[in-house]
């Protein structure tokens, strides 16, 4: 799908579900990583993550477009367009847009666990970051910590 086809799809969805025209441009933005799309307040354009179409399909793409169109139409009509506003929540529920974009399988990263143990009492410590073993000691017995595994 090209940017022109995306704009045509958004214009069609806007007139179908919102009964108002979409008068600006829509583009795919491959730099979007953790979001499905965004509505730009400065120029009223909409950017969509292309992975919403390639990884998740047409239905998810339409849900994300409806979400961004809620921001668009509410902002232009001077109503509450932010996620926390009641106007936004009601309009999103009325048109059936998605509240959250699905997470890409590539974005999900396993957090590494670094395992430490006290040499004196055997107390276990799980950390996500390395700690300086010459500076930190066991919180129970003040014994020396040993790195077991990364």
PDB file of C-alpha atoms in Angstrom:
ATOM      1  CA  UNK A   1       0.000   0.000   0.000  1.00  0.00           C
ATOM      2  CA  UNK A   2       1.337   3.421  -0.933  1.00  0.00           C
ATOM      3  CA  UNK A   3       0.897   6.712   0.908  1.00  0.00           C
ATOM      4  CA  UNK A   4      -1.699   7.779  -1.661  1.00  0.00           C
ATOM      5  CA  UNK A   5      -3.716   4.577  -1.117  1.00  0.00           C
ATOM      6  CA  UNK A   6      -3.453   5.110   2.648  1.00  0.00           C
ATOM      7  CA  UNK A   7      -4.797   8.649   2.298  1.00  0.00           C
ATOM      8  CA  UNK A   8      -7.699   7.386   0.162  1.00  0.00           C
ATOM      9  CA  UNK A   9      -8.477   4.689   2.768  1.00  0.00           C
ATOM     10  CA  UNK A  10      -8.428   7.243   5.586  1.00  0.00           C
ATOM     11  CA  UNK A  11     -10.685   9.617   3.656  1.00  0.00           C
ATOM     12  CA  UNK A  12     -13.119   6.764   3.047  1.00  0.00           C
ATOM     13  CA  UNK A  13     -13.131   5.706   6.717  1.00  0.00           C
ATOM     14  CA  UNK A  14     -13.543   9.309   7.814  1.00  0.00           C
ATOM     15  CA  UNK A  15     -16.668   9.870   5.716  1.00  0.00           C
ATOM     16  CA  UNK A  16     -18.086   6.443   6.589  1.00  0.00           C
ATOM     17  CA  UNK A  17     -17.636   6.447  10.377  1.00  0.00           C
ATOM     18  CA  UNK A  18     -17.271  10.134  11.294  1.00  0.00           C
ATOM     19  CA  UNK A  19     -19.499  11.732   8.610  1.00  0.00           C
ATOM     20  CA  UNK A  20     -16.789  14.371   8.148  1.00  0.00           C
ATOM     21  CA  UNK A  21     -14.088  14.687   5.483  1.00  0.00           C
ATOM     22  CA  UNK A  22     -10.381  14.137   6.073  1.00  0.00           C
ATOM     23  CA  UNK A  23      -8.732  17.113   4.363  1.00  0.00           C
ATOM     24  CA  UNK A  24      -5.063  16.473   5.083  1.00  0.00           C
ATOM     25  CA  UNK A  25      -2.406  13.904   4.201  1.00  0.00           C
ATOM     26  CA  UNK A  26      -1.574  10.495   5.582  1.00  0.00           C
ATOM     27  CA  UNK A  27       1.785   8.768   5.259  1.00  0.00           C
ATOM     28  CA  UNK A  28       3.525   5.645   6.430  1.00  0.00           C
ATOM     29  CA  UNK A  29       6.377   6.358   8.848  1.00  0.00           C
ATOM     30  CA  UNK A  30       8.742   3.418   9.332  1.00  0.00           C
ATOM     31  CA  UNK A  31      10.533   5.203  12.192  1.00  0.00           C
ATOM     32  CA  UNK A  32       7.549   4.598  14.475  1.00  0.00           C
ATOM     33  CA  UNK A  33       8.529   1.666  16.678  1.00  0.00           C
ATOM     34  CA  UNK A  34       6.245   1.383  19.694  1.00  0.00           C
ATOM     35  CA  UNK A  35       3.158   3.163  18.412  1.00  0.00           C
ATOM     36  CA  UNK A  36       0.631   2.285  15.757  1.00  0.00           C
ATOM     37  CA  UNK A  37       0.276   5.803  14.443  1.00  0.00           C
ATOM     38  CA  UNK A  38       0.222   9.436  15.397  1.00  0.00           C
ATOM     39  CA  UNK A  39      -1.789  12.542  14.693  1.00  0.00           C
ATOM     40  CA  UNK A  40       0.348  15.639  14.223  1.00  0.00           C
ATOM     41  CA  UNK A  41      -1.181  18.683  15.900  1.00  0.00           C
ATOM     42  CA  UNK A  42       0.951  21.149  13.947  1.00  0.00           C
ATOM     43  CA  UNK A  43      -0.141  20.264  10.411  1.00  0.00           C
ATOM     44  CA  UNK A  44      -3.076  17.856  11.084  1.00  0.00           C
ATOM     45  CA  UNK A  45      -1.461  15.017   9.143  1.00  0.00           C
ATOM     46  CA  UNK A  46      -1.582  11.400  10.239  1.00  0.00           C
ATOM     47  CA  UNK A  47       1.392   9.037  10.261  1.00  0.00           C
ATOM     48  CA  UNK A  48       0.897   5.279  10.430  1.00  0.00           C
ATOM     49  CA  UNK A  49       3.388   2.579  11.357  1.00  0.00           C
ATOM     50  CA  UNK A  50       3.667   0.326   8.260  1.00  0.00           C
ATOM     51  CA  UNK A  51       4.052  -2.729  10.512  1.00  0.00           C
ATOM     52  CA  UNK A  52       0.395  -2.404  11.467  1.00  0.00           C
ATOM     53  CA  UNK A  53      -0.400  -3.580   7.948  1.00  0.00           C
ATOM     54  CA  UNK A  54       2.497  -5.926   7.212  1.00  0.00           C
ATOM     55  CA  UNK A  55       2.624  -7.762  10.557  1.00  0.00           C
ATOM     56  CA  UNK A  56      -0.942  -7.499  11.847  1.00  0.00           C
ATOM     57  CA  UNK A  57      -3.208  -7.117   8.819  1.00  0.00           C
ATOM     58  CA  UNK A  58      -5.924  -4.881   7.451  1.00  0.00           C
ATOM     59  CA  UNK A  59      -8.269  -5.079  10.479  1.00  0.00           C
ATOM     60  CA  UNK A  60      -5.619  -3.813  12.898  1.00  0.00           C
ATOM     61  CA  UNK A  61      -4.665  -1.054  10.453  1.00  0.00           C
ATOM     62  CA  UNK A  62      -8.278   0.122  10.278  1.00  0.00           C
ATOM     63  CA  UNK A  63      -8.502   0.128  14.086  1.00  0.00           C
ATOM     64  CA  UNK A  64      -5.389   2.292  14.342  1.00  0.00           C
ATOM     65  CA  UNK A  65      -6.686   4.646  11.636  1.00  0.00           C
ATOM     66  CA  UNK A  66      -9.980   5.078  13.506  1.00  0.00           C
ATOM     67  CA  UNK A  67      -8.006   5.886  16.651  1.00  0.00           C
ATOM     68  CA  UNK A  68      -6.006   8.586  14.870  1.00  0.00           C
ATOM     69  CA  UNK A  69      -9.128   9.951  13.182  1.00  0.00           C
ATOM     70  CA  UNK A  70     -10.692  10.388  16.635  1.00  0.00           C
ATOM     71  CA  UNK A  71      -7.748  12.612  17.578  1.00  0.00           C
ATOM     72  CA  UNK A  72      -8.072  14.454  14.254  1.00  0.00           C
ATOM     73  CA  UNK A  73     -11.789  15.227  14.329  1.00  0.00           C
ATOM     74  CA  UNK A  74     -11.939  16.079  18.030  1.00  0.00           C
ATOM     75  CA  UNK A  75      -8.966  18.426  17.773  1.00  0.00           C
ATOM     76  CA  UNK A  76     -10.448  20.250  14.789  1.00  0.00           C
ATOM     77  CA  UNK A  77     -13.786  20.618  16.577  1.00  0.00           C
ATOM     78  CA  UNK A  78     -12.085  22.001  19.738  1.00  0.00           C
ATOM     79  CA  UNK A  79     -13.109  19.097  21.956  1.00  0.00           C
ATOM     80  CA  UNK A  80     -11.058  16.871  24.220  1.00  0.00           C
ATOM     81  CA  UNK A  81      -8.778  14.980  21.837  1.00  0.00           C
ATOM     82  CA  UNK A  82      -6.312  13.462  24.311  1.00  0.00           C
ATOM     83  CA  UNK A  83      -6.497   9.870  25.535  1.00  0.00           C
ATOM     84  CA  UNK A  84      -7.617  10.928  29.009  1.00  0.00           C
ATOM     85  CA  UNK A  85     -10.548  13.041  27.811  1.00  0.00           C
ATOM     86  CA  UNK A  86     -14.059  11.656  27.975  1.00  0.00           C
ATOM     87  CA  UNK A  87     -14.916  12.960  24.490  1.00  0.00           C
ATOM     88  CA  UNK A  88     -12.101  10.865  23.030  1.00  0.00           C
ATOM     89  CA  UNK A  89     -13.093   7.714  24.907  1.00  0.00           C
ATOM     90  CA  UNK A  90     -16.730   8.017  23.861  1.00  0.00           C
ATOM     91  CA  UNK A  91     -15.994   8.668  20.190  1.00  0.00           C
ATOM     92  CA  UNK A  92     -13.455   5.843  20.050  1.00  0.00           C
ATOM     93  CA  UNK A  93     -16.002   3.416  21.492  1.00  0.00           C
ATOM     94  CA  UNK A  94     -18.699   4.669  19.115  1.00  0.00           C
ATOM     95  CA  UNK A  95     -16.638   4.101  15.952  1.00  0.00           C
ATOM     96  CA  UNK A  96     -14.990   0.888  17.169  1.00  0.00           C
ATOM     97  CA  UNK A  97     -11.375   2.040  17.029  1.00  0.00           C
ATOM     98  CA  UNK A  98      -8.579   0.269  18.830  1.00  0.00           C
ATOM     99  CA  UNK A  99      -7.494   1.708  22.167  1.00  0.00           C
ATOM    100  CA  UNK A 100      -3.976   0.263  21.951  1.00  0.00           C
ATOM    101  CA  UNK A 101      -1.823  -0.831  19.048  1.00  0.00           C
ATOM    102  CA  UNK A 102      -0.661  -4.456  19.206  1.00  0.00           C
ATOM    103  CA  UNK A 103       2.952  -4.996  20.132  1.00  0.00           C
ATOM    104  CA  UNK A 104       5.261  -6.240  17.422  1.00  0.00           C
ATOM    105  CA  UNK A 105       6.951  -9.558  18.230  1.00  0.00           C
ATOM    106  CA  UNK A 106      10.303  -7.971  17.410  1.00  0.00           C
ATOM    107  CA  UNK A 107       9.796  -5.195  19.972  1.00  0.00           C
ATOM    108  CA  UNK A 108       9.232  -7.581  22.874  1.00  0.00           C
ATOM    109  CA  UNK A 109      12.598  -8.065  24.491  1.00  0.00           C
ATOM    110  CA  UNK A 110      13.353 -10.398  27.306  1.00  0.00           C
ATOM    111  CA  UNK A 111      14.816  -8.551  30.233  1.00  0.00           C
ATOM    112  CA  UNK A 112      18.101 -10.052  31.209  1.00  0.00           C
ATOM    113  CA  UNK A 113      18.394 -11.194  34.775  1.00  0.00           C
ATOM    114  CA  UNK A 114      21.714 -10.971  36.566  1.00  0.00           C
ATOM    115  CA  UNK A 115      21.871 -13.295  39.538  1.00  0.00           C
ATOM    116  CA  UNK A 116      23.922 -12.471  42.648  1.00  0.00           C
ATOM    117  CA  UNK A 117      24.292 -14.475  45.865  1.00  0.00           C
ATOM    118  CA  UNK A 118      25.727 -13.638  49.263  1.00  0.00           C
ATOM    119  CA  UNK A 119      28.833 -15.700  50.049  1.00  0.00           C
ATOM    120  CA  UNK A 120      28.009 -15.640  53.763  1.00  0.00           C
ATOM    121  CA  UNK A 121      24.259 -16.303  54.206  1.00  0.00           C
ATOM    122  CA  UNK A 122      23.262 -17.418  50.698  1.00  0.00           C
ATOM    123  CA  UNK A 123      20.690 -14.633  50.118  1.00  0.00           C
ATOM    124  CA  UNK A 124      19.752 -14.416  46.394  1.00  0.00           C
ATOM    125  CA  UNK A 125      19.475 -11.150  44.455  1.00  0.00           C
ATOM    126  CA  UNK A 126      18.040 -10.725  40.946  1.00  0.00           C
ATOM    127  CA  UNK A 127      18.982  -7.517  39.139  1.00  0.00           C
ATOM    128  CA  UNK A 128      18.537  -6.159  35.621  1.00  0.00           C
ATOM    129  CA  UNK A 129      21.732  -4.108  35.742  1.00  0.00           C
ATOM    130  CA  UNK A 130      25.174  -5.045  36.905  1.00  0.00           C
ATOM    131  CA  UNK A 131      26.236  -3.732  40.293  1.00  0.00           C
ATOM    132  CA  UNK A 132      29.676  -2.875  41.594  1.00  0.00           C
ATOM    133  CA  UNK A 133      30.578  -5.840  43.830  1.00  0.00           C
ATOM    134  CA  UNK A 134      33.267  -3.881  45.660  1.00  0.00           C
ATOM    135  CA  UNK A 135      30.712  -1.260  46.712  1.00  0.00           C
ATOM    136  CA  UNK A 136      27.604  -3.278  47.556  1.00  0.00           C
ATOM    137  CA  UNK A 137      27.175  -5.956  50.213  1.00  0.00           C
ATOM    138  CA  UNK A 138      24.383  -8.254  51.393  1.00  0.00           C
ATOM    139  CA  UNK A 139      21.486  -6.392  52.986  1.00  0.00           C
ATOM    140  CA  UNK A 140      20.991  -9.074  55.631  1.00  0.00           C
ATOM    141  CA  UNK A 141      24.467  -9.963  56.882  1.00  0.00           C
ATOM    142  CA  UNK A 142      26.758  -7.484  55.114  1.00  0.00           C
ATOM    143  CA  UNK A 143      28.566 -10.366  53.419  1.00  0.00           C
ATOM    144  CA  UNK A 144      30.300 -10.192  50.045  1.00  0.00           C
ATOM    145  CA  UNK A 145      28.175 -10.724  46.915  1.00  0.00           C
ATOM    146  CA  UNK A 146      29.139 -13.162  44.169  1.00  0.00           C
ATOM    147  CA  UNK A 147      27.986 -13.019  40.528  1.00  0.00           C
ATOM    148  CA  UNK A 148      26.392 -16.382  39.679  1.00  0.00           C
ATOM    149  CA  UNK A 149      25.126 -15.955  36.112  1.00  0.00           C
ATOM    150  CA  UNK A 150      24.106 -13.314  33.575  1.00  0.00           C
TER     151      UNK A 150
END
